[in-house]
PDB file of C-alpha atoms in Angstrom:
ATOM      1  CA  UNK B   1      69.882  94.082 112.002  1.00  0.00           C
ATOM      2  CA  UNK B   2      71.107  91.724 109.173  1.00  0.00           C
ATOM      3  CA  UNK B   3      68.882  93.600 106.561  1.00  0.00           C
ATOM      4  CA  UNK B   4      69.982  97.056 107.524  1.00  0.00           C
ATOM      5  CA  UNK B   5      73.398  95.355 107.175  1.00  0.00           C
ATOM      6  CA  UNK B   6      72.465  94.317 103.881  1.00  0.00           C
ATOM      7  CA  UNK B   7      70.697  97.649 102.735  1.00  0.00           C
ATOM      8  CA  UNK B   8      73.607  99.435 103.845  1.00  0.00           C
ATOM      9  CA  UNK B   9      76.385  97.079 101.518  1.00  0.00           C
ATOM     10  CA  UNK B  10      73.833  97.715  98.588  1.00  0.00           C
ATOM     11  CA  UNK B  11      74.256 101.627  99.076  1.00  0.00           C
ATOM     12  CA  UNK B  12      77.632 101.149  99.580  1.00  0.00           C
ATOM     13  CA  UNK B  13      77.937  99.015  95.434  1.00  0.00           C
ATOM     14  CA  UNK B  14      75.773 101.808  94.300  1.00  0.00           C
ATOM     15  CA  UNK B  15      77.553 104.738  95.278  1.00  0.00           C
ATOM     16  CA  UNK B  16      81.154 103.309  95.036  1.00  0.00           C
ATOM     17  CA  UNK B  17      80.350 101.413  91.709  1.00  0.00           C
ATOM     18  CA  UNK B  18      79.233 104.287  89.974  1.00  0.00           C
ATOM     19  CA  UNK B  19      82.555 106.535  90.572  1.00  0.00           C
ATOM     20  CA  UNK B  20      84.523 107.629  87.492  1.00  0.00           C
ATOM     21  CA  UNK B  21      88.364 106.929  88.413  1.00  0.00           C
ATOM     22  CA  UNK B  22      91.906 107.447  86.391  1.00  0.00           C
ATOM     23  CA  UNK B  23      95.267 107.108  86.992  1.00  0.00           C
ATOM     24  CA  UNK B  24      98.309 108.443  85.674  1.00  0.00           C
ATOM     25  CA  UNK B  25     102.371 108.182  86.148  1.00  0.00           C
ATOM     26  CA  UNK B  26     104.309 110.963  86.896  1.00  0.00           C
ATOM     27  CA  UNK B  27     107.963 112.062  87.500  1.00  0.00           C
ATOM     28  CA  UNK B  28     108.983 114.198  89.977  1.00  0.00           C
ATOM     29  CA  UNK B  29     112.368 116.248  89.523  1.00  0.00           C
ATOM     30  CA  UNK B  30     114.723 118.132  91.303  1.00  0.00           C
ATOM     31  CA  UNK B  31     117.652 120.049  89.979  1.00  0.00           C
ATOM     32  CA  UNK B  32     120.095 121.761  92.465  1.00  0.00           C
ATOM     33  CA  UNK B  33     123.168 123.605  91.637  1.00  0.00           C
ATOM     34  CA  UNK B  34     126.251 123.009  93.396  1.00  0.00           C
ATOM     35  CA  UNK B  35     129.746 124.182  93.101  1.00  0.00           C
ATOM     36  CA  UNK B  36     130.930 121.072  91.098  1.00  0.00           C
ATOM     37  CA  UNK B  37     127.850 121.487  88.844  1.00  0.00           C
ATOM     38  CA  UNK B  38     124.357 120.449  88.499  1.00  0.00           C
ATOM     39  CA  UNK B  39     122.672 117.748  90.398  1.00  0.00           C
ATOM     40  CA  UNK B  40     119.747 116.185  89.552  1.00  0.00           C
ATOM     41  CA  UNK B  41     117.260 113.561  90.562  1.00  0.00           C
ATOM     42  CA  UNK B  42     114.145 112.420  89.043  1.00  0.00           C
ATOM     43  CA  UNK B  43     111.456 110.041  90.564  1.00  0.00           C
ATOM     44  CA  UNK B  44     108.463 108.476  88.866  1.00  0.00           C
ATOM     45  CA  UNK B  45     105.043 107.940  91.185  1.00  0.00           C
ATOM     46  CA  UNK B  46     101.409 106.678  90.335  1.00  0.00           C
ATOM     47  CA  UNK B  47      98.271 108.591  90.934  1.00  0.00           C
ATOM     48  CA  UNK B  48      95.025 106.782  91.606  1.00  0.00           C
ATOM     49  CA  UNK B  49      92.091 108.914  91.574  1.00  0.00           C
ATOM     50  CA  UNK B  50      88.382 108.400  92.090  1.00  0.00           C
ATOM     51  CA  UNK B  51      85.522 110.883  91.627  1.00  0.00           C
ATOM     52  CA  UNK B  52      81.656 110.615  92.929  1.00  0.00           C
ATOM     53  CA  UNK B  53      79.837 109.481  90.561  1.00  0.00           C
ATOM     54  CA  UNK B  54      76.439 110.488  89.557  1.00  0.00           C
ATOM     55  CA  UNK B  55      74.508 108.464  92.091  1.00  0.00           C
ATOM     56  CA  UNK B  56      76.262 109.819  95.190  1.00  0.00           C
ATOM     57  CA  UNK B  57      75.906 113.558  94.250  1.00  0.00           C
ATOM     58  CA  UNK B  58      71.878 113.063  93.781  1.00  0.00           C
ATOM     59  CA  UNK B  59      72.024 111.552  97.251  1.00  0.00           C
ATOM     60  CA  UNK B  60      73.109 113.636  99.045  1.00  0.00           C
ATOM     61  CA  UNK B  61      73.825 117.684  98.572  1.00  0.00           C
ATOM     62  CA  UNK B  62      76.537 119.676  98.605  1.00  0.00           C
ATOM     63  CA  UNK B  63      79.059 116.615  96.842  1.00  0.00           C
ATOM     64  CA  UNK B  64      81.935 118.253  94.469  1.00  0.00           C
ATOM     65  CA  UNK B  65      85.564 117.948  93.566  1.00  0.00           C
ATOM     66  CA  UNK B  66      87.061 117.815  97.404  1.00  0.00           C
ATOM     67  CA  UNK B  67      85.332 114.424  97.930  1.00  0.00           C
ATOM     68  CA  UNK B  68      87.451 113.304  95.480  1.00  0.00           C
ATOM     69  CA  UNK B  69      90.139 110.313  96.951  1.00  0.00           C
ATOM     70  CA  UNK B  70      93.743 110.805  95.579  1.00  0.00           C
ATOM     71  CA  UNK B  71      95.978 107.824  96.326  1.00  0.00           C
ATOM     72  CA  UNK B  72      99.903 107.393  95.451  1.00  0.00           C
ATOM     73  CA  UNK B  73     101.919 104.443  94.738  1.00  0.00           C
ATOM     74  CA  UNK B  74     105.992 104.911  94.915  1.00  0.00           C
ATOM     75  CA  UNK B  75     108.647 106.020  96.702  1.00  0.00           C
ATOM     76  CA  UNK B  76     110.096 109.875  97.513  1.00  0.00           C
ATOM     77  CA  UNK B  77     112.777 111.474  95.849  1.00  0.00           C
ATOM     78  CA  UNK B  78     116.101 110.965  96.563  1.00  0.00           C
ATOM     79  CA  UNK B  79     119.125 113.010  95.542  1.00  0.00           C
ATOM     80  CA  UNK B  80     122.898 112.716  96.579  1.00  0.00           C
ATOM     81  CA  UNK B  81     123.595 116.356  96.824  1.00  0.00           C
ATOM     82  CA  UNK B  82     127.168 115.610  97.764  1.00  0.00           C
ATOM     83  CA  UNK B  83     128.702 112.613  98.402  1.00  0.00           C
ATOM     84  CA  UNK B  84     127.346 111.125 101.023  1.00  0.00           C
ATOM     85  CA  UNK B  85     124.598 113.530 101.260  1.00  0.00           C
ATOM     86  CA  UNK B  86     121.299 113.480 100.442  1.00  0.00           C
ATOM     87  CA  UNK B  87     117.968 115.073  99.917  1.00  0.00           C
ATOM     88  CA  UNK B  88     114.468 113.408 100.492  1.00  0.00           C
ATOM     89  CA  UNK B  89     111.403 114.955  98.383  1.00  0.00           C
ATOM     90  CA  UNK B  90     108.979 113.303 100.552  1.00  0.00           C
ATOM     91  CA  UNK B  91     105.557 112.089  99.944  1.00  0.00           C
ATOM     92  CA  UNK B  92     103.730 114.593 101.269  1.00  0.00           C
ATOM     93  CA  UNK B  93     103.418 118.497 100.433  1.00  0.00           C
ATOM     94  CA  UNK B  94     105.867 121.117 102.922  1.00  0.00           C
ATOM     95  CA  UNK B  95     103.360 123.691 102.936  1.00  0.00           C
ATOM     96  CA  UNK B  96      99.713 122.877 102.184  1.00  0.00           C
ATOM     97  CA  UNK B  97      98.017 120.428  99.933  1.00  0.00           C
ATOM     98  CA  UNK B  98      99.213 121.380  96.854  1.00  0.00           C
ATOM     99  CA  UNK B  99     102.545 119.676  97.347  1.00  0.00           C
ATOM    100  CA  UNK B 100     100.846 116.345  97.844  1.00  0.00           C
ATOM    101  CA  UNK B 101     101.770 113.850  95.215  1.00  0.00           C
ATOM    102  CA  UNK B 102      98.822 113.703  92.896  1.00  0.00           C
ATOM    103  CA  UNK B 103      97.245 117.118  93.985  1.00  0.00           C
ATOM    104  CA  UNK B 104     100.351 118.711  92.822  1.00  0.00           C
ATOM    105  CA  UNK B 105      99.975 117.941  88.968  1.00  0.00           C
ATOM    106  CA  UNK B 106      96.448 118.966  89.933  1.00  0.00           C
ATOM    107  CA  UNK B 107      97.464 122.450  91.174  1.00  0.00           C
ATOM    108  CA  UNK B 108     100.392 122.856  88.413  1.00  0.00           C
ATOM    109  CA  UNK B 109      98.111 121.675  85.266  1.00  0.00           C
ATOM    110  CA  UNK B 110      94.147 121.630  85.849  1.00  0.00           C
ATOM    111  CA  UNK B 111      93.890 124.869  88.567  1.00  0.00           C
ATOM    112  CA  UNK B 112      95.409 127.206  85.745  1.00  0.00           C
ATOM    113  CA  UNK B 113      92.857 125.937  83.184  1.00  0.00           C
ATOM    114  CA  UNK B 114      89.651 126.691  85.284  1.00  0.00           C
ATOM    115  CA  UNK B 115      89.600 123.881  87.391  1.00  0.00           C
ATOM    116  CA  UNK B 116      89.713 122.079  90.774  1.00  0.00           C
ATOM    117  CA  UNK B 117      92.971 120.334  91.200  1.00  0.00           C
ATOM    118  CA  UNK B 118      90.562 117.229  92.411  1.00  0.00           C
ATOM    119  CA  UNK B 119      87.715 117.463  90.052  1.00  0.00           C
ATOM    120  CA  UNK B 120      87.078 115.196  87.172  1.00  0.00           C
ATOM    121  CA  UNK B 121      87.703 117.736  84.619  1.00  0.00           C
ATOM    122  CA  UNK B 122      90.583 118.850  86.315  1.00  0.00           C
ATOM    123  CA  UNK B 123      91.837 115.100  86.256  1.00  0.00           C
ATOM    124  CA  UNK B 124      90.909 114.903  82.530  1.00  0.00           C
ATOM    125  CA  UNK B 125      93.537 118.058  81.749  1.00  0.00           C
ATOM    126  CA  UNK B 126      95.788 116.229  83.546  1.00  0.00           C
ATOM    127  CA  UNK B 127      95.500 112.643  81.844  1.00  0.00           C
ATOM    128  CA  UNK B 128      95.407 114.533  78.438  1.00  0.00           C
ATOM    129  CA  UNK B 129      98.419 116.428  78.940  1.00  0.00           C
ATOM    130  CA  UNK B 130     101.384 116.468  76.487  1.00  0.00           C
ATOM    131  CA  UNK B 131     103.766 113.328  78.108  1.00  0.00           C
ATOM    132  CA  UNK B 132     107.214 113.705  79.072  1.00  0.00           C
ATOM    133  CA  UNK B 133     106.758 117.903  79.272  1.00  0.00           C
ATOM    134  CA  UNK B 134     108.163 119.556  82.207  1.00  0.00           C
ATOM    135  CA  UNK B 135     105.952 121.959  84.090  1.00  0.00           C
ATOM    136  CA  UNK B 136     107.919 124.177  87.058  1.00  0.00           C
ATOM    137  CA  UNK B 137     105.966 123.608  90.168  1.00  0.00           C
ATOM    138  CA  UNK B 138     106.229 126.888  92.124  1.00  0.00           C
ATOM    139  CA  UNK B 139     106.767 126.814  95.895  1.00  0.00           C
ATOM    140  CA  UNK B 140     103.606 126.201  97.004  1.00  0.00           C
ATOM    141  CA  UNK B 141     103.756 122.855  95.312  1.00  0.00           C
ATOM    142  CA  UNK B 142     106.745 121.519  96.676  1.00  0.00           C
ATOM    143  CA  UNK B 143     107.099 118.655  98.424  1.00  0.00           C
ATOM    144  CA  UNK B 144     108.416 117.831 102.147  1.00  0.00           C
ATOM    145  CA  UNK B 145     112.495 118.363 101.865  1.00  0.00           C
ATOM    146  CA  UNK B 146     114.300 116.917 104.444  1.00  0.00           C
ATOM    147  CA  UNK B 147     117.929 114.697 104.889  1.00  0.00           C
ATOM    148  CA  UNK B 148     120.299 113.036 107.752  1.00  0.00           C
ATOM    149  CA  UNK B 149     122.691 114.183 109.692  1.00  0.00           C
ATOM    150  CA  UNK B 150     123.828 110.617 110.079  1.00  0.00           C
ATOM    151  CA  UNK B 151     122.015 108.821 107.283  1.00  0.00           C
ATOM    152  CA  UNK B 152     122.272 104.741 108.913  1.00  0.00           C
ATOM    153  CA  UNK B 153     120.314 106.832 112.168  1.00  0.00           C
ATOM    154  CA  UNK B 154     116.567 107.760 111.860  1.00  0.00           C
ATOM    155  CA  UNK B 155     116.199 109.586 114.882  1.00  0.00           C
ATOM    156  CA  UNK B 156     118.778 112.603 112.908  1.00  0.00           C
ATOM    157  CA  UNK B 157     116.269 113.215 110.422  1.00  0.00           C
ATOM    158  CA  UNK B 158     115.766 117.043 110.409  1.00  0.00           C
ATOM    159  CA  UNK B 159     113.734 119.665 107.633  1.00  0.00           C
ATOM    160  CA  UNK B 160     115.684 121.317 104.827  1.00  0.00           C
ATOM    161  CA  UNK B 161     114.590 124.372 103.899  1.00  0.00           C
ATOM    162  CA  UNK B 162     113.994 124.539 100.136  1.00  0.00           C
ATOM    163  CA  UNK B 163     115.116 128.074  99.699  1.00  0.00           C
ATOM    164  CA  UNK B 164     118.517 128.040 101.594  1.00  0.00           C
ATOM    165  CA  UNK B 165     119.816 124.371 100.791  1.00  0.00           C
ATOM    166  CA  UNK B 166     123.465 125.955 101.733  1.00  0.00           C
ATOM    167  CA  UNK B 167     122.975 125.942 105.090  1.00  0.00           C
ATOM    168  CA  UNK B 168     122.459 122.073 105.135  1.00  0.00           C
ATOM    169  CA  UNK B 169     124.533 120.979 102.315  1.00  0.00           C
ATOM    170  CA  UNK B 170     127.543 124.354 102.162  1.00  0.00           C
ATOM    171  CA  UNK B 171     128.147 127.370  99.940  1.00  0.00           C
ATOM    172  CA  UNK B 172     126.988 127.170  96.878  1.00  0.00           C
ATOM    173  CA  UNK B 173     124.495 124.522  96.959  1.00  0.00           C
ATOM    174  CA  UNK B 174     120.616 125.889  96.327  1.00  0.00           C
ATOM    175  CA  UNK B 175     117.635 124.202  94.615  1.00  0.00           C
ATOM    176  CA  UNK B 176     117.438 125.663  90.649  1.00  0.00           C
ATOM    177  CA  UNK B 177     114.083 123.963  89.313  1.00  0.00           C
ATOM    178  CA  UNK B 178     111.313 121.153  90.613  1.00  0.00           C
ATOM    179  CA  UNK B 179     109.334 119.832  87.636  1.00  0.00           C
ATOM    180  CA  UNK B 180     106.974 117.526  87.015  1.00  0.00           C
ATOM    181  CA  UNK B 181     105.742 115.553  83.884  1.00  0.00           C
ATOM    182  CA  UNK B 182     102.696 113.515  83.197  1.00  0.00           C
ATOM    183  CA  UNK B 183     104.736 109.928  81.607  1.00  0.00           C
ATOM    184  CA  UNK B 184     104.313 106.230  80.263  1.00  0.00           C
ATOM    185  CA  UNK B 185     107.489 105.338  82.200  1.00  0.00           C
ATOM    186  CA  UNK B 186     107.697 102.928  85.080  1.00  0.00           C
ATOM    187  CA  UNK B 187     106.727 103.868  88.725  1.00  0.00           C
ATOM    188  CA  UNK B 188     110.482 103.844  90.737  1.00  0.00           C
ATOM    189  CA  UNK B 189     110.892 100.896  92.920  1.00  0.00           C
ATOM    190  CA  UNK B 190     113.674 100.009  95.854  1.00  0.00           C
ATOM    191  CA  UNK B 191     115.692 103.120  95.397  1.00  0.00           C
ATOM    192  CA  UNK B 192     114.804 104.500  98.380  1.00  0.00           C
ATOM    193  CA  UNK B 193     115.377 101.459 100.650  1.00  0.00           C
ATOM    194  CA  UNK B 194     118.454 101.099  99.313  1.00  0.00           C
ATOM    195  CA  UNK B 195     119.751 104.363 101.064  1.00  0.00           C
ATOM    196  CA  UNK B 196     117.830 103.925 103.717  1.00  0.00           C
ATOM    197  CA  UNK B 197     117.270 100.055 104.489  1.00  0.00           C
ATOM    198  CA  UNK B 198     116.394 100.560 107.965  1.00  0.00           C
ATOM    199  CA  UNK B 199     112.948 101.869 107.119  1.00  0.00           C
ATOM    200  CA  UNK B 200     111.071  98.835 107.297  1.00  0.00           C
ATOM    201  CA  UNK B 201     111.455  97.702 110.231  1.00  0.00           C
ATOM    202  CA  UNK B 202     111.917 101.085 112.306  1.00  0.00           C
ATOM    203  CA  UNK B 203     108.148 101.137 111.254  1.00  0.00           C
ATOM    204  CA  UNK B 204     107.226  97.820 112.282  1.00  0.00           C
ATOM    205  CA  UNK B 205     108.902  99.059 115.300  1.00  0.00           C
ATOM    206  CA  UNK B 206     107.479 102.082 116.426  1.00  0.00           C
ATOM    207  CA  UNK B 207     105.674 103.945 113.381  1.00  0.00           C
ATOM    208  CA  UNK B 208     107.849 107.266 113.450  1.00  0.00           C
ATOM    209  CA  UNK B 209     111.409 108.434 112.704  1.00  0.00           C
ATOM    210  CA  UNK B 210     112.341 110.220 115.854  1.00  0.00           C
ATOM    211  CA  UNK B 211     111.474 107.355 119.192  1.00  0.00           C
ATOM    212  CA  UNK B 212     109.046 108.427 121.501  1.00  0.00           C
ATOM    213  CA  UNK B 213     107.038 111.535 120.564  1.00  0.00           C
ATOM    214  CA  UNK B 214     105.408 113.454 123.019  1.00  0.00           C
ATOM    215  CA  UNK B 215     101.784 111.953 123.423  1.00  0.00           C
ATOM    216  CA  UNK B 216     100.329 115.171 122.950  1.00  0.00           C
ATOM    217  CA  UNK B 217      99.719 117.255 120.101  1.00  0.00           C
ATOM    218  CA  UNK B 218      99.951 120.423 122.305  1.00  0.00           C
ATOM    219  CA  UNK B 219     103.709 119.026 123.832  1.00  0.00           C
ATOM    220  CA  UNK B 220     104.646 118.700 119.825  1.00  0.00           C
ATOM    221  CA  UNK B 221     107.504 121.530 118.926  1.00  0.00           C
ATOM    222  CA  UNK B 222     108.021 120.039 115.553  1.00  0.00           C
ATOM    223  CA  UNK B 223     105.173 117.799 114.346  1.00  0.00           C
ATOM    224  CA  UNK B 224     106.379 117.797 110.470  1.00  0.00           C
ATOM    225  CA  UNK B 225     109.581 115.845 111.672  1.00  0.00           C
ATOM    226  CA  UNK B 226     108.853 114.443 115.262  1.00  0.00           C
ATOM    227  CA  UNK B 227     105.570 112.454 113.498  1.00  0.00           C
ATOM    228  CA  UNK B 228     107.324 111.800 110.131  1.00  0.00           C
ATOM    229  CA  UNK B 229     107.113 108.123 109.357  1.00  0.00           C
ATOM    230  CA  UNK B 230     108.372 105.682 106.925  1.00  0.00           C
ATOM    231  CA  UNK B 231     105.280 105.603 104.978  1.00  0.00           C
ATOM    232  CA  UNK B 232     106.599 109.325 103.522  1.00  0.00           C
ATOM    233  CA  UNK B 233     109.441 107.387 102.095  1.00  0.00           C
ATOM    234  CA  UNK B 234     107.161 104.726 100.332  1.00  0.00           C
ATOM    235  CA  UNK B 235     103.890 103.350 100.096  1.00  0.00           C
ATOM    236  CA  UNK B 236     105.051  99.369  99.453  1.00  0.00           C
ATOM    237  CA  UNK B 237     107.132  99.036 102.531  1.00  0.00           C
ATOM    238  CA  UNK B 238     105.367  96.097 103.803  1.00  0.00           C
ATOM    239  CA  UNK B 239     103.386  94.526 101.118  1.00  0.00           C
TER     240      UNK B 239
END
């Protein structure tokens, strides 16, 4: 038992040790037009990724880009649409993968040249892209929107809908651009728990937003919101 242990740690060296990885910081922005002007909020998150390296796609077949691990560091978006009032670009995508942090510069910059959002020369369009240069991210590669009815209460967490902010936030009021740009600058740190300082410990608590969701995924009306937990607000709540 204690040398398939062992053989199986070795494997584990070879395959992991030989993966290319490569990280990169990038800023997230939202611009929304109200009727006292333009508002806008920017964001800055790191991307970790790591590829298969050479080793693990001889060993076994069928290995490409999806295998891939993408892994963010930071914080969502926030932006005080009015006073009092804000929006939350989450950490996660609000219709498929491409909005996910990482897999988004993926699907904005390396998918138009040729490329898998997740592969390594996908990654190596990204990394070598012009810093600080704003590239629209269309719909599908927007992130989770949502905001509080009561901000200081969790449980009134509810979705915004990106293309009619007016009926959360009043006439006048839409989203007019979401960027992103591959930077140098600092990941953002604490500005989300300072809106919200109740996040840490309503997810030492009970791990989701809204108490007591139904058990089962079938009883679920609204799993985007009734699962959301604090971890789509920020990564380094509890280290």
């Amino acid at each position: 038992m204690v040398r398939l242990l062992s053989l199986l740690c070795v494997a584990a060296l070879l395959l992991t040790g030989c993966s290319p990885s490569e990280s990169w910081n990038q800023r997230l922005t939202l611009v929304i037009e109200t009727p006292d002007g333009d508002v806008r909020g920017s964001v800055v998150q790191r991307i970790d990724w790591e590829g298969t390296g050479a080793l693990g796609k001889a060993m076994f077949s069928g290995v490409d880009s999806s295998s891939a691990s993408v892994q963010v560091t930071g914080e969502a978006l926030a932006v005080e649409v009015m006073p009092g009032r804000w929006l939350f670009a989450l950490l996660k995508g609000g219709s498929g993968w491409q909005g996910e942090p990482g897999l988004n510069a993926g699907f904005a910059i390396a998918v138009p040249r040729g490329h898998f959002a997740k592969s390594a020369e996908g990654v190596g369009e990204i990394v070598g892209f012009p810093k600080d240069t704003p590239v629209e991210l269309t719909p599908e590669a927007w992130p989770l929107l949502v905001t509080f009815d009561d901000i200081t209460k969790p449980e009134t967490v509810r979705e915004v809908d990106p293309a009619d902010l007016a009926a959360v936030f009043g006439v006048g009021v839409r989203l007019k651009a979401v960027t992103l740009e591959i930077t140098q600058e600092a990941v953002t740190e604490g500005r989300v728990e300072g809106i919200l300082p109740w996040l840490e410990s309503v997810g030492r608590e009970r791990g989701t937003l809204i108490p007591d969701p139904p058990l089962l995924s079938t009883d679920l009306t609204d799993p985007e919101i009734q699962l959301l937990g604090p971890n789509a607000f920020s990564t380094e709540l509890y280290k």
